Coordinates of C-alpha atoms (C1' of nucleotides) in Angstrom, one line a residue:
Chain A
M1 CA -25.4 17.6 -16.7
Y2 CA -26.7 21.0 -18.0
F3 CA -30.0 20.0 -16.5
C4 CA -28.4 19.9 -13.1
L5 CA -26.7 23.2 -13.6
F6 CA -30.0 24.8 -14.3
F7 CA -31.1 24.2 -10.8
R8 CA -27.9 25.5 -9.1
K9 CA -28.7 28.7 -7.2
I10 CA -25.1 29.8 -6.8
P11 CA -23.0 30.3 -9.9
Y12 CA -20.1 28.0 -9.6
F13 CA -17.0 28.6 -11.8
M14 CA -16.1 24.9 -11.9
S15 CA -19.4 24.2 -13.4
K16 CA -18.1 24.7 -16.9
R17 CA -15.6 22.0 -16.4
T18 CA -15.9 18.8 -18.4
R19 CA -14.4 15.8 -16.8
I20 CA -11.8 14.0 -18.8
K21 CA -13.7 10.7 -18.4
D22 CA -16.7 12.3 -20.0
I23 CA -14.9 14.2 -22.8
L24 CA -13.1 11.0 -24.0
S25 CA -16.4 9.5 -25.0
A26 CA -18.0 12.8 -26.1
T27 CA -18.8 13.6 -29.7
P28 CA -16.3 15.8 -31.5
G29 CA -17.2 19.2 -32.7
Q30 CA -18.1 21.0 -29.5
D31 CA -16.2 23.4 -27.2
H32 CA -15.2 22.3 -23.8
T33 CA -13.3 23.5 -20.7
V34 CA -11.1 21.0 -19.0
M35 CA -8.9 21.4 -15.9
G36 CA -6.3 19.1 -14.6
W37 CA -2.7 18.4 -14.1
V38 CA 0.0 18.1 -16.8
R39 CA 1.5 14.6 -17.0
T40 CA 3.8 15.4 -19.9
F41 CA 4.3 18.2 -22.5
R42 CA 5.7 16.6 -25.6
N43 CA 7.2 18.4 -28.5
N44 CA 6.2 21.8 -27.3
Q45 CA 2.8 20.9 -28.7
F46 CA 1.0 18.0 -27.0
I47 CA -0.1 18.2 -23.4
A48 CA -1.2 14.9 -21.7
L49 CA -3.7 16.2 -19.1
N50 CA -5.1 14.1 -16.3
D51 CA -7.9 15.0 -13.8
G52 CA -8.1 11.7 -12.0
S53 CA -11.6 11.0 -13.3
C54 CA -10.1 8.1 -15.2
L55 CA -6.8 6.5 -15.9
A56 CA -6.5 7.9 -19.5
N57 CA -5.1 11.4 -20.2
L58 CA -6.7 13.9 -22.6
Q59 CA -4.4 15.1 -25.3
I60 CA -4.4 18.8 -25.7
V61 CA -3.0 20.2 -29.0
V62 CA -1.3 23.6 -28.6
D63 CA -0.7 25.9 -31.5
F64 CA 2.7 26.7 -30.2
E65 CA 3.7 29.1 -33.1
N66 CA 0.9 31.5 -32.1
E67 CA 1.2 31.0 -28.3
D68 CA 3.1 33.1 -25.8
P69 CA 6.5 31.4 -25.3
T70 CA 6.6 32.4 -21.6
L71 CA 3.2 30.7 -21.1
L72 CA 4.4 27.5 -22.9
K73 CA 7.4 27.4 -20.5
R74 CA 5.0 27.2 -17.6
I75 CA 3.3 24.0 -18.9
T76 CA 5.5 21.6 -17.0
T77 CA 4.9 18.2 -15.5
G78 CA 2.6 18.6 -12.4
A79 CA 1.3 22.1 -13.3
A80 CA -2.4 22.7 -13.0
I81 CA -4.0 24.2 -16.0
K82 CA -7.3 25.1 -17.5
I83 CA -7.9 24.8 -21.2
D84 CA -10.8 26.0 -23.4
G85 CA -10.8 24.3 -26.7
E86 CA -12.7 22.3 -29.4
L87 CA -12.9 18.6 -29.2
I88 CA -11.9 17.1 -32.5
A89 CA -11.2 13.6 -33.9
S90 CA -7.5 13.0 -33.2
Q91 CA -5.2 13.5 -36.1
G92 CA -2.6 11.2 -34.5
K93 CA -2.6 7.6 -33.4
G94 CA -3.0 6.6 -29.8
Q95 CA -6.3 8.4 -29.0
T96 CA -9.6 8.9 -30.7
V97 CA -10.3 12.5 -29.7
E98 CA -8.1 15.4 -28.7
L99 CA -8.7 19.0 -27.7
T100 CA -7.3 21.9 -29.7
A101 CA -6.5 24.6 -27.2
K102 CA -8.1 28.0 -27.8
N103 CA -7.2 29.4 -24.4
I104 CA -4.7 28.2 -21.9
E105 CA -4.6 29.3 -18.3
I106 CA -2.1 28.3 -15.7
L107 CA -3.9 27.6 -12.4
G108 CA -0.9 26.5 -10.5
D109 CA 2.7 26.5 -11.5
C110 CA 4.9 23.5 -10.7
D111 CA 8.7 23.9 -10.6
P112 CA 10.1 20.8 -12.4
E113 CA 13.5 21.3 -10.6
V114 CA 11.9 20.4 -7.3
Y115 CA 8.7 18.5 -8.1
P116 CA 9.4 14.9 -7.1
L117 CA 7.3 13.2 -9.7
Q118 CA 8.9 12.9 -13.1
P119 CA 7.5 11.5 -16.3
K120 CA 9.1 8.1 -15.6
R121 CA 8.6 5.0 -13.5
H122 CA 9.1 5.4 -9.8
S123 CA 9.5 2.8 -7.1
L124 CA 6.6 2.1 -4.8
E125 CA 8.9 2.7 -1.8
F126 CA 9.8 6.2 -3.1
L127 CA 6.1 7.0 -3.7
R128 CA 5.2 5.8 -0.2
E129 CA 7.5 8.5 1.2
I130 CA 5.6 11.1 -0.9
A131 CA 2.2 9.7 -0.2
H132 CA 0.7 13.2 -0.4
L133 CA 1.6 13.3 -4.1
R134 CA 1.3 9.7 -5.1
F135 CA -2.4 10.1 -6.0
R136 CA -1.0 11.9 -9.1
T137 CA 0.4 8.7 -10.5
N138 CA -1.4 6.2 -12.7
T139 CA -0.9 3.4 -10.2
F140 CA -2.2 5.1 -7.2
S141 CA -5.1 6.9 -8.9
A142 CA -6.2 3.4 -10.2
I143 CA -5.8 1.9 -6.8
F144 CA -7.9 4.6 -5.1
R145 CA -10.6 4.4 -7.8
V146 CA -10.8 0.7 -7.3
R147 CA -10.8 1.1 -3.5
H148 CA -13.8 3.5 -3.8
T149 CA -15.6 1.1 -6.0
L150 CA -15.2 -1.7 -3.5
A151 CA -16.4 0.5 -0.7
Y152 CA -19.5 1.4 -2.7
A153 CA -20.1 -2.2 -3.7
I154 CA -20.0 -3.3 -0.1
H155 CA -22.8 -0.9 0.8
K156 CA -24.7 -1.9 -2.3
F157 CA -24.3 -5.6 -1.5
F158 CA -25.7 -5.3 2.0
N159 CA -28.3 -2.7 1.1
D160 CA -29.7 -5.0 -1.7
R161 CA -30.0 -7.7 1.0
N162 CA -31.8 -5.5 3.4
F163 CA -29.0 -5.2 5.9
V164 CA -28.8 -2.2 8.2
Y165 CA -25.6 -0.3 8.3
L166 CA -24.6 0.1 11.9
H167 CA -22.2 2.8 13.1
S168 CA -20.5 1.0 16.0
P169 CA -18.6 3.3 18.4
I170 CA -15.0 4.3 17.6
I171 CA -14.2 5.1 21.2
T172 CA -14.9 2.2 23.5
G173 CA -15.0 1.8 27.2
S174 CA -14.7 -2.0 26.9
D175 CA -11.2 -3.5 27.2
A176 CA -12.5 -7.0 26.6
E177 CA -13.0 -7.0 22.8
G178 CA -10.3 -9.5 22.8
A179 CA -8.7 -8.6 19.4
G180 CA -5.4 -7.2 20.4
E181 CA -3.6 -4.2 21.9
M182 CA -5.6 -1.0 22.1
F183 CA -4.8 2.7 21.7
Q184 CA -5.7 4.6 24.9
V185 CA -8.0 7.6 24.6
T186 CA -7.6 10.2 27.3
T187 CA -7.7 13.9 28.0
L188 CA -5.7 13.6 31.1
D189 CA -2.5 15.7 31.3
L190 CA 0.2 13.1 30.7
N191 CA 2.7 15.4 32.5
N192 CA 0.5 15.4 35.6
I193 CA -1.6 12.3 35.8
P194 CA -4.1 12.4 38.6
R195 CA -3.7 9.5 41.0
T196 CA -6.0 7.8 43.5
D197 CA -5.1 7.4 47.1
E198 CA -3.9 3.9 46.1
G199 CA -1.6 5.4 43.5
D200 CA -3.6 4.2 40.5
I201 CA -4.5 6.4 37.6
H202 CA -7.6 8.3 38.5
F203 CA -9.7 7.5 35.5
K204 CA -12.8 9.0 37.2
K205 CA -11.2 12.4 36.4
D206 CA -10.8 11.4 32.7
F207 CA -13.1 12.7 30.0
F208 CA -15.5 9.8 30.1
G209 CA -15.0 9.0 33.8
K210 CA -13.4 5.7 32.9
A211 CA -10.5 4.3 30.9
T212 CA -11.3 4.3 27.2
N213 CA -9.7 3.1 24.0
L214 CA -10.1 3.1 20.3
T215 CA -12.1 0.2 19.0
V216 CA -10.4 -3.0 17.8
S217 CA -13.7 -4.4 16.6
G218 CA -17.4 -3.4 16.2
Q219 CA -18.5 -7.0 16.6
L220 CA -19.9 -7.0 20.1
E221 CA -22.0 -3.9 19.4
A222 CA -23.0 -5.4 16.0
E223 CA -24.2 -8.5 17.9
L224 CA -26.4 -6.3 20.1
A225 CA -28.1 -4.8 17.0
A226 CA -28.4 -8.1 15.2
L227 CA -30.4 -9.5 18.0
A228 CA -33.1 -7.0 17.1
L229 CA -32.6 -6.0 13.5
C230 CA -31.5 -9.4 12.3
D231 CA -29.2 -8.4 9.5
V232 CA -26.6 -5.7 10.2
Y233 CA -23.1 -4.7 9.2
T234 CA -20.5 -2.2 10.3
F235 CA -18.0 -0.6 8.0
G236 CA -15.6 1.6 9.8
P237 CA -12.1 2.3 11.0
T238 CA -10.4 -0.1 13.4
F239 CA -7.3 0.4 15.5
R240 CA -4.8 -2.1 16.7
A241 CA -1.7 -1.0 18.7
E242 CA 0.1 -4.3 17.9
N243 CA 3.7 -3.9 17.0
S244 CA 3.1 -5.5 13.6
N245 CA 5.6 -5.0 10.9
T246 CA 4.3 -6.8 7.8
T247 CA 3.0 -6.2 4.4
R248 CA -0.6 -7.0 5.5
H249 CA -1.0 -5.2 8.8
L250 CA -1.9 -1.6 9.7
A251 CA -2.5 0.1 13.0
E252 CA -5.5 1.9 11.5
F253 CA -7.5 0.0 9.0
W254 CA -11.1 -0.4 7.8
M255 CA -13.2 -3.4 8.6
I256 CA -16.6 -4.7 7.5
E257 CA -18.4 -6.8 10.1
P258 CA -21.7 -8.3 9.2
E259 CA -23.7 -10.0 12.0
V260 CA -26.8 -12.0 11.3
A261 CA -29.4 -13.4 13.7
F262 CA -30.5 -17.0 13.1
N263 CA -27.5 -17.7 10.9
D264 CA -25.3 -20.7 11.6
L265 CA -21.8 -21.4 10.5
N266 CA -22.8 -22.6 7.1
D267 CA -25.0 -19.5 6.5
N268 CA -22.0 -17.5 7.6
M269 CA -19.7 -19.2 5.1
D270 CA -22.3 -18.7 2.3
L271 CA -22.6 -15.0 3.1
A272 CA -18.8 -14.5 3.2
E273 CA -18.4 -16.3 -0.1
D274 CA -21.3 -14.6 -1.8
M275 CA -20.1 -11.2 -0.6
L276 CA -16.5 -11.7 -1.8
K277 CA -17.6 -12.9 -5.2
Y278 CA -20.1 -10.1 -5.6
L279 CA -17.4 -7.5 -4.8
I280 CA -14.9 -9.1 -7.2
Q281 CA -17.5 -9.2 -9.9
Y282 CA -18.5 -5.6 -9.2
V283 CA -15.0 -4.4 -9.7
L284 CA -14.5 -6.5 -12.8
D285 CA -17.7 -4.9 -14.2
H286 CA -16.9 -1.3 -13.2
C287 CA -13.1 -0.9 -13.2
Q288 CA -12.0 -2.5 -16.4
E289 CA -9.5 0.2 -17.4
D290 CA -7.9 0.4 -14.0
L291 CA -7.7 -3.4 -13.6
L292 CA -6.1 -3.7 -17.0
F293 CA -3.5 -1.1 -16.0
L294 CA -2.8 -2.7 -12.7
E295 CA -2.5 -6.1 -14.4
Q296 CA 0.0 -4.7 -16.8
R297 CA 1.9 -3.0 -14.0
L298 CA 2.2 -6.4 -12.3
V299 CA 3.5 -8.1 -15.4
E300 CA 6.2 -5.4 -15.7
E301 CA 7.1 -5.8 -12.1
E302 CA 7.3 -9.6 -12.3
K303 CA 9.7 -9.4 -15.2
Q304 CA 12.3 -8.6 -12.6
K305 CA 11.6 -11.8 -10.8
P306 CA 12.8 -15.3 -11.5
Q307 CA 10.3 -17.5 -13.4
Q308 CA 9.3 -19.6 -10.4
D309 CA 8.3 -16.5 -8.4
R310 CA 6.0 -15.1 -11.0
S311 CA 2.2 -15.5 -10.8
E312 CA 0.7 -18.3 -12.7
M313 CA -2.3 -16.2 -13.7
S314 CA -2.7 -12.6 -14.7
L315 CA -4.6 -10.3 -12.3
I316 CA -7.9 -10.5 -14.1
E317 CA -7.5 -14.2 -14.7
K318 CA -7.0 -14.6 -11.0
L319 CA -10.1 -12.6 -10.1
K320 CA -12.2 -14.6 -12.6
F321 CA -10.8 -17.9 -11.4
C322 CA -11.9 -16.9 -7.9
L323 CA -15.5 -16.4 -9.2
A324 CA -15.6 -19.6 -11.2
H325 CA -14.9 -22.0 -8.4
P326 CA -16.5 -22.7 -5.0
F327 CA -14.2 -21.9 -2.1
E328 CA -12.8 -25.1 -0.7
R329 CA -14.4 -25.7 2.7
L330 CA -12.8 -28.0 5.2
T331 CA -12.4 -28.4 8.9
Y332 CA -9.2 -27.6 10.9
T333 CA -8.9 -31.3 11.6
E334 CA -9.0 -32.2 7.9
A335 CA -6.5 -29.5 7.2
I336 CA -4.1 -30.9 9.8
E337 CA -4.3 -34.3 8.1
I338 CA -3.5 -32.8 4.7
L339 CA -0.6 -30.8 6.2
K340 CA 0.7 -33.8 8.1
N341 CA 0.9 -35.9 5.0
S342 CA 2.1 -33.0 2.8
T343 CA 5.5 -33.2 1.0
P344 CA 7.0 -30.1 2.7
N345 CA 6.0 -31.5 6.1
K346 CA 7.5 -34.9 5.4
K347 CA 10.7 -33.4 3.9
G348 CA 11.0 -31.0 6.9
K349 CA 10.5 -27.9 4.7
F350 CA 8.1 -26.3 7.2
Q351 CA 9.7 -24.0 9.8
Y352 CA 7.0 -25.2 12.1
P353 CA 6.5 -28.9 11.4
I354 CA 2.9 -30.2 11.8
E355 CA 3.1 -32.9 14.5
K356 CA -0.2 -33.1 16.3
W357 CA -3.7 -31.8 16.4
G358 CA -4.2 -28.6 18.3
A359 CA -1.3 -26.6 16.9
D360 CA -2.1 -23.2 15.6
L361 CA -1.6 -22.9 11.8
Q362 CA 1.3 -20.7 10.8
S363 CA 1.1 -18.6 7.6
E364 CA 3.4 -21.1 5.8
H365 CA 0.7 -23.8 6.4
E366 CA -2.1 -21.5 5.2
R367 CA -0.1 -20.6 2.2
Y368 CA 0.5 -24.3 1.4
L369 CA -3.2 -25.1 1.6
V370 CA -4.3 -22.2 -0.5
E371 CA -1.5 -21.7 -3.0
K372 CA -0.2 -25.3 -3.5
H373 CA -2.7 -27.8 -2.4
F374 CA -6.1 -26.4 -3.4
K375 CA -4.9 -23.4 -5.5
K376 CA -8.0 -21.4 -4.7
P377 CA -9.7 -19.6 -1.7
V378 CA -10.1 -21.9 1.3
I379 CA -12.5 -21.7 4.3
L380 CA -11.1 -23.4 7.3
T381 CA -13.6 -24.2 10.1
N382 CA -14.0 -25.8 13.5
Y383 CA -10.7 -24.8 15.1
P384 CA -9.6 -26.0 18.5
K385 CA -11.2 -23.8 21.2
E386 CA -7.9 -23.1 22.8
I387 CA -6.7 -21.0 19.8
K388 CA -9.9 -19.0 19.2
A389 CA -11.9 -16.3 20.9
F390 CA -14.2 -16.8 23.9
Y391 CA -17.4 -15.8 22.0
M392 CA -17.2 -18.6 19.4
R393 CA -19.8 -21.3 19.7
L394 CA -18.6 -24.5 21.3
D395 CA -19.1 -27.6 19.1
E396 CA -20.4 -30.9 20.5
G397 CA -17.6 -32.6 22.3
E398 CA -16.4 -29.2 23.4
K399 CA -13.0 -29.6 21.7
T400 CA -13.6 -27.2 18.8
V401 CA -15.5 -24.0 18.1
R402 CA -17.6 -22.9 15.1
A403 CA -14.9 -20.6 13.8
M404 CA -14.2 -19.9 10.1
D405 CA -11.2 -18.3 8.5
V406 CA -11.3 -17.4 4.8
L407 CA -7.8 -17.7 3.3
F408 CA -6.9 -16.0 0.0
P409 CA -3.8 -16.6 -2.1
G410 CA -1.0 -14.1 -1.4
I411 CA -3.1 -12.4 1.4
G412 CA -3.7 -15.1 3.9
E413 CA -6.6 -14.5 6.3
I414 CA -8.9 -12.1 4.6
I415 CA -11.9 -12.9 6.8
G416 CA -12.2 -14.3 10.3
G417 CA -15.6 -15.1 11.8
S418 CA -17.7 -17.6 13.7
Q419 CA -21.1 -18.7 14.8
R420 CA -21.4 -17.0 18.2
E421 CA -22.0 -18.7 21.5
E422 CA -25.6 -17.9 22.2
R423 CA -26.0 -20.1 25.4
Y424 CA -25.7 -18.0 28.5
D425 CA -24.2 -20.6 30.7
V426 CA -21.7 -21.8 28.2
L427 CA -20.7 -18.3 27.3
L428 CA -20.2 -17.4 31.0
R429 CA -18.1 -20.5 31.5
R430 CA -16.0 -19.7 28.5
M431 CA -15.4 -16.2 29.7
E432 CA -14.2 -17.4 33.0
E433 CA -11.9 -20.0 31.4
M434 CA -10.3 -17.3 29.3
H435 CA -10.2 -14.7 32.0
I436 CA -12.6 -12.3 30.4
P437 CA -14.2 -10.0 33.1
A438 CA -17.8 -11.0 32.8
E439 CA -19.0 -8.3 35.3
E440 CA -17.8 -5.6 32.8
M441 CA -19.7 -7.2 30.0
S442 CA -23.2 -7.6 31.4
W443 CA -24.6 -5.7 28.5
F444 CA -23.2 -8.3 26.2
L445 CA -24.4 -11.2 28.3
D446 CA -27.9 -9.6 28.5
T447 CA -28.5 -10.6 24.9
R448 CA -28.1 -14.2 26.0
R449 CA -30.3 -13.7 29.0
F450 CA -33.2 -12.1 27.1
G451 CA -34.4 -13.9 24.0
T452 CA -31.1 -15.3 22.8
V453 CA -30.9 -16.8 19.3
P454 CA -28.2 -18.5 17.2
H455 CA -26.3 -15.9 15.2
A456 CA -23.1 -15.6 13.3
G457 CA -20.8 -13.0 11.7
F458 CA -17.4 -12.2 10.5
G459 CA -14.8 -9.4 10.0
L460 CA -13.5 -8.6 6.5
G461 CA -10.2 -6.6 6.3
F462 CA -11.0 -4.0 3.7
E463 CA -7.4 -3.2 2.8
R464 CA -6.7 -6.9 2.4
L465 CA -9.5 -7.1 -0.1
V466 CA -8.2 -4.1 -1.9
L467 CA -4.7 -5.7 -1.9
F468 CA -6.1 -8.9 -3.6
V469 CA -8.2 -7.1 -6.2
T470 CA -5.5 -4.6 -7.2
G471 CA -2.7 -7.2 -7.2
M472 CA -0.6 -4.9 -4.9
T473 CA 1.5 -6.7 -2.4
N474 CA 2.0 -4.1 0.4
I475 CA -1.0 -3.0 2.4
R476 CA 0.6 0.4 2.9
D477 CA 0.0 1.1 -0.8
V478 CA -3.8 0.6 -0.8
I479 CA -4.7 3.0 2.0
P480 CA -4.1 6.8 1.4
F481 CA -2.0 7.5 4.5
P482 CA -0.9 4.3 6.2
R483 CA -0.4 4.2 10.0
F484 CA 2.0 1.6 11.3
P485 CA 4.5 1.4 14.1
G486 CA 6.8 4.4 14.1
N487 CA 4.8 6.2 11.3
A488 CA 1.8 8.5 11.3
E489 CA 3.0 10.9 8.5
F490 CA 0.6 13.3 6.7
Chain B
rG1 C1' 9.0 -7.9 19.3
rC2 C1' 12.5 -11.4 16.4
rC3 C1' 15.4 -12.5 11.8
rU4 C1' 17.5 -10.6 7.4
rC5 C1' 18.9 -7.2 3.5
rC6 C1' 19.5 -2.2 1.9
rU7 C1' 21.0 3.4 2.2
rU8 C1' 26.1 6.5 -3.6
rA9 C1' 23.2 12.6 -8.3
rG10 C1' 16.0 14.5 -8.4
rC11 C1' 14.8 8.8 -9.4
rU12 C1' 16.7 3.7 -10.4
rC13 C1' 21.3 1.7 -9.7
rA14 C1' 26.9 0.3 -10.8
rG15 C1' 31.3 1.2 -8.1
rU16 C1' 36.6 -4.8 -8.5
rC17 C1' 41.2 -6.7 -3.3
rG18 C1' 40.7 -0.5 0.9
rG19 C1' 44.3 3.2 -3.5
rU20 C1' 44.9 8.8 -5.9
rU21 C1' 39.9 13.0 -10.2
rA22 C1' 33.0 8.5 -7.6
rG23 C1' 30.1 6.6 -12.8
rA24 C1' 25.6 5.0 -16.0
rG25 C1' 20.5 5.2 -17.5
rC26 C1' 16.3 8.0 -16.8
rG27 C1' 14.6 12.9 -15.2
rA28 C1' 15.8 18.4 -15.0
rC29 C1' 18.0 22.4 -17.7
rG30 C1' 19.8 24.8 -22.7
rG31 C1' 19.3 24.1 -28.0
rA32 C1' 17.5 21.7 -32.5
rC33 C1' 13.1 19.5 -34.5
rU34 C1' 7.6 20.2 -34.9
rG35 C1' 1.6 15.1 -35.3
rU36 C1' 4.1 13.7 -30.6
rU37 C1' 2.5 9.1 -27.3
rA38 C1' 7.3 8.4 -20.6
rA39 C1' 8.7 11.9 -28.4
rU40 C1' 13.6 12.1 -30.8
rC41 C1' 18.6 14.2 -31.5
rC42 C1' 22.7 17.3 -29.6
rG43 C1' 24.7 19.7 -25.3
rC44 C1' 25.1 20.9 -20.1
rA45 C1' 24.7 21.0 -14.9
rG46 C1' 24.0 18.0 -10.8
rG47 C1' 27.3 14.4 -5.0
rU48 C1' 27.2 15.8 3.3
rC49 C1' 28.7 8.2 -0.9
rC50 C1' 22.4 8.2 5.6
rC51 C1' 24.6 10.0 10.5
rA52 C1' 28.4 9.6 14.5
rG53 C1' 32.8 7.3 16.1
rG54 C1' 36.8 3.9 15.1
rU55 C1' 40.8 1.0 12.3
rU56 C1' 44.5 2.5 8.4
rC57 C1' 49.7 6.0 5.2
rA58 C1' 44.8 5.9 2.7
rA59 C1' 37.6 4.4 3.8
rG60 C1' 31.9 5.0 -0.8
rU61 C1' 34.4 0.2 0.4
rC62 C1' 36.5 -2.7 6.8
rC63 C1' 34.6 -2.4 12.3
rU64 C1' 31.1 -0.4 16.3
rG65 C1' 26.8 2.4 17.4
rG66 C1' 22.6 5.1 15.7
rA67 C1' 18.7 6.7 12.1
rG68 C1' 15.6 5.6 7.9
rG69 C1' 13.7 2.0 4.4
rG70 C1' 12.6 -3.1 2.1
rG71 C1' 11.5 -8.3 2.9
rG72 C1' 10.3 -12.6 6.1
rC73 C1' 8.2 -14.4 11.0
rG74 C1' 4.9 -13.6 15.2
rC75 C1' 0.2 -11.0 16.7
rC76 C1' -4.5 -10.6 13.2
rA77 C1' -8.3 -8.5 9.4

RNA sequence: GCCUCCUUAGCUCAGUCGGUUAGAGCGACGGACUGUUAAUCCGCAGGUCCCAGGUUCAAGUCCUGGAGGGGGCGCCA
């Protein structure tokens, strides 16, 4: 650390700051400067200080008898302070080291009468309404450290495998990505929209000279790059203007979309399973303290629930179980047979009974397969072509496509992907069947005209992964500032 | 978009059949204590019962409408 400082050209006052994560494992006997926010001030003597570098607080011991009482009054929950002191072996239980304060400076006062966070448990619903402050809680600081670690691990996973990180466009001129309602992007004056002679909106006068939207998927662009670079992935924001009101949908979310030339559906499943297991293992290795806290939080929360609604496994057990077993792979057709013969189907417990092949699976069916029948992650493949996208490769017999959905307990679909249709004629026919305007997608079709190859890819919902790993249940709690219908606060 | 539940103190909630002065725990504040661990003990303050309208002698409670929030479903990642 001091080595780095030596090379700084500009003096930087924060440079003297020791992070709490570092000081907690430092050797006692040295002076340090720490800065952070007060969690509690006990007994007019013990400050629990947190700077977000880790879950744990640093205990600051104040010599209150020789300290200015008006200063002590300002050490309140939420106040930002700077402490110079000596790190010593703790004289109390509960921590190994503590800092004896030699100098206390209030950086930012915090009026406890109006500060919403109190040294007590708050509901997730309440914290959601004060999302600008919820980072200061144990739960949310843990979630966002885990979220960061997952994001980093994704780049590491792909980089270690020689993938190229592709920045697919966020503004798209294509309205045929086929993944749902889009947000329009325009600089036209909405109070005075220019019209053509026919009365249509005159998009030629818009910023890009055409109608544009926010992307719903980087897949099509990733395919273009994969057919030259072979192994690519995107990791960026994605926007869906669906009126979705659930605990697992957002209007703005982050998606990882690998796309690999020469891969078939089996390679695609292998990549998806390897990646998910790598990411879970990485978090187990690097976020132990946060995971243990989140696990304990879950236990406390589930104490409120009846026995039958509680998890069978603890959070960390669940993650390790996921690593220890191969994901169950089966076709849609096999899944339909299992569901058809399942007890809930026979007893009429499904809201949508399984009657015949071809029906789309409802989330109750997916849950049954994952949570009751197999009790582990499941990859469903080879769905009927009618219920999947135009770009998925037709199987022999032309009834099914080489699609795959990875289903996780509690989350449902965490990955959706497929081997892509690489045959020009077949792709063109499928686009016509599904009313995709081929003339607007010549650039996409060109890859099939010029040196086409089999290839495959998938989309991983980043927040759904964070949900699973943290054991949280509402996707709005694993993204800093969630966007959903009727809400774009902060 | 559909279904359902909720909205009472800063937070979490109780509030009986519609009945007269709306409660608790935690937090905050004041004091005591001073090696505490969301400290403890004593004390004190704190209310537009989400909003609007209606029924009634009387509404936190019943009815209608609206707003906000939770959960489920659909769309999907």
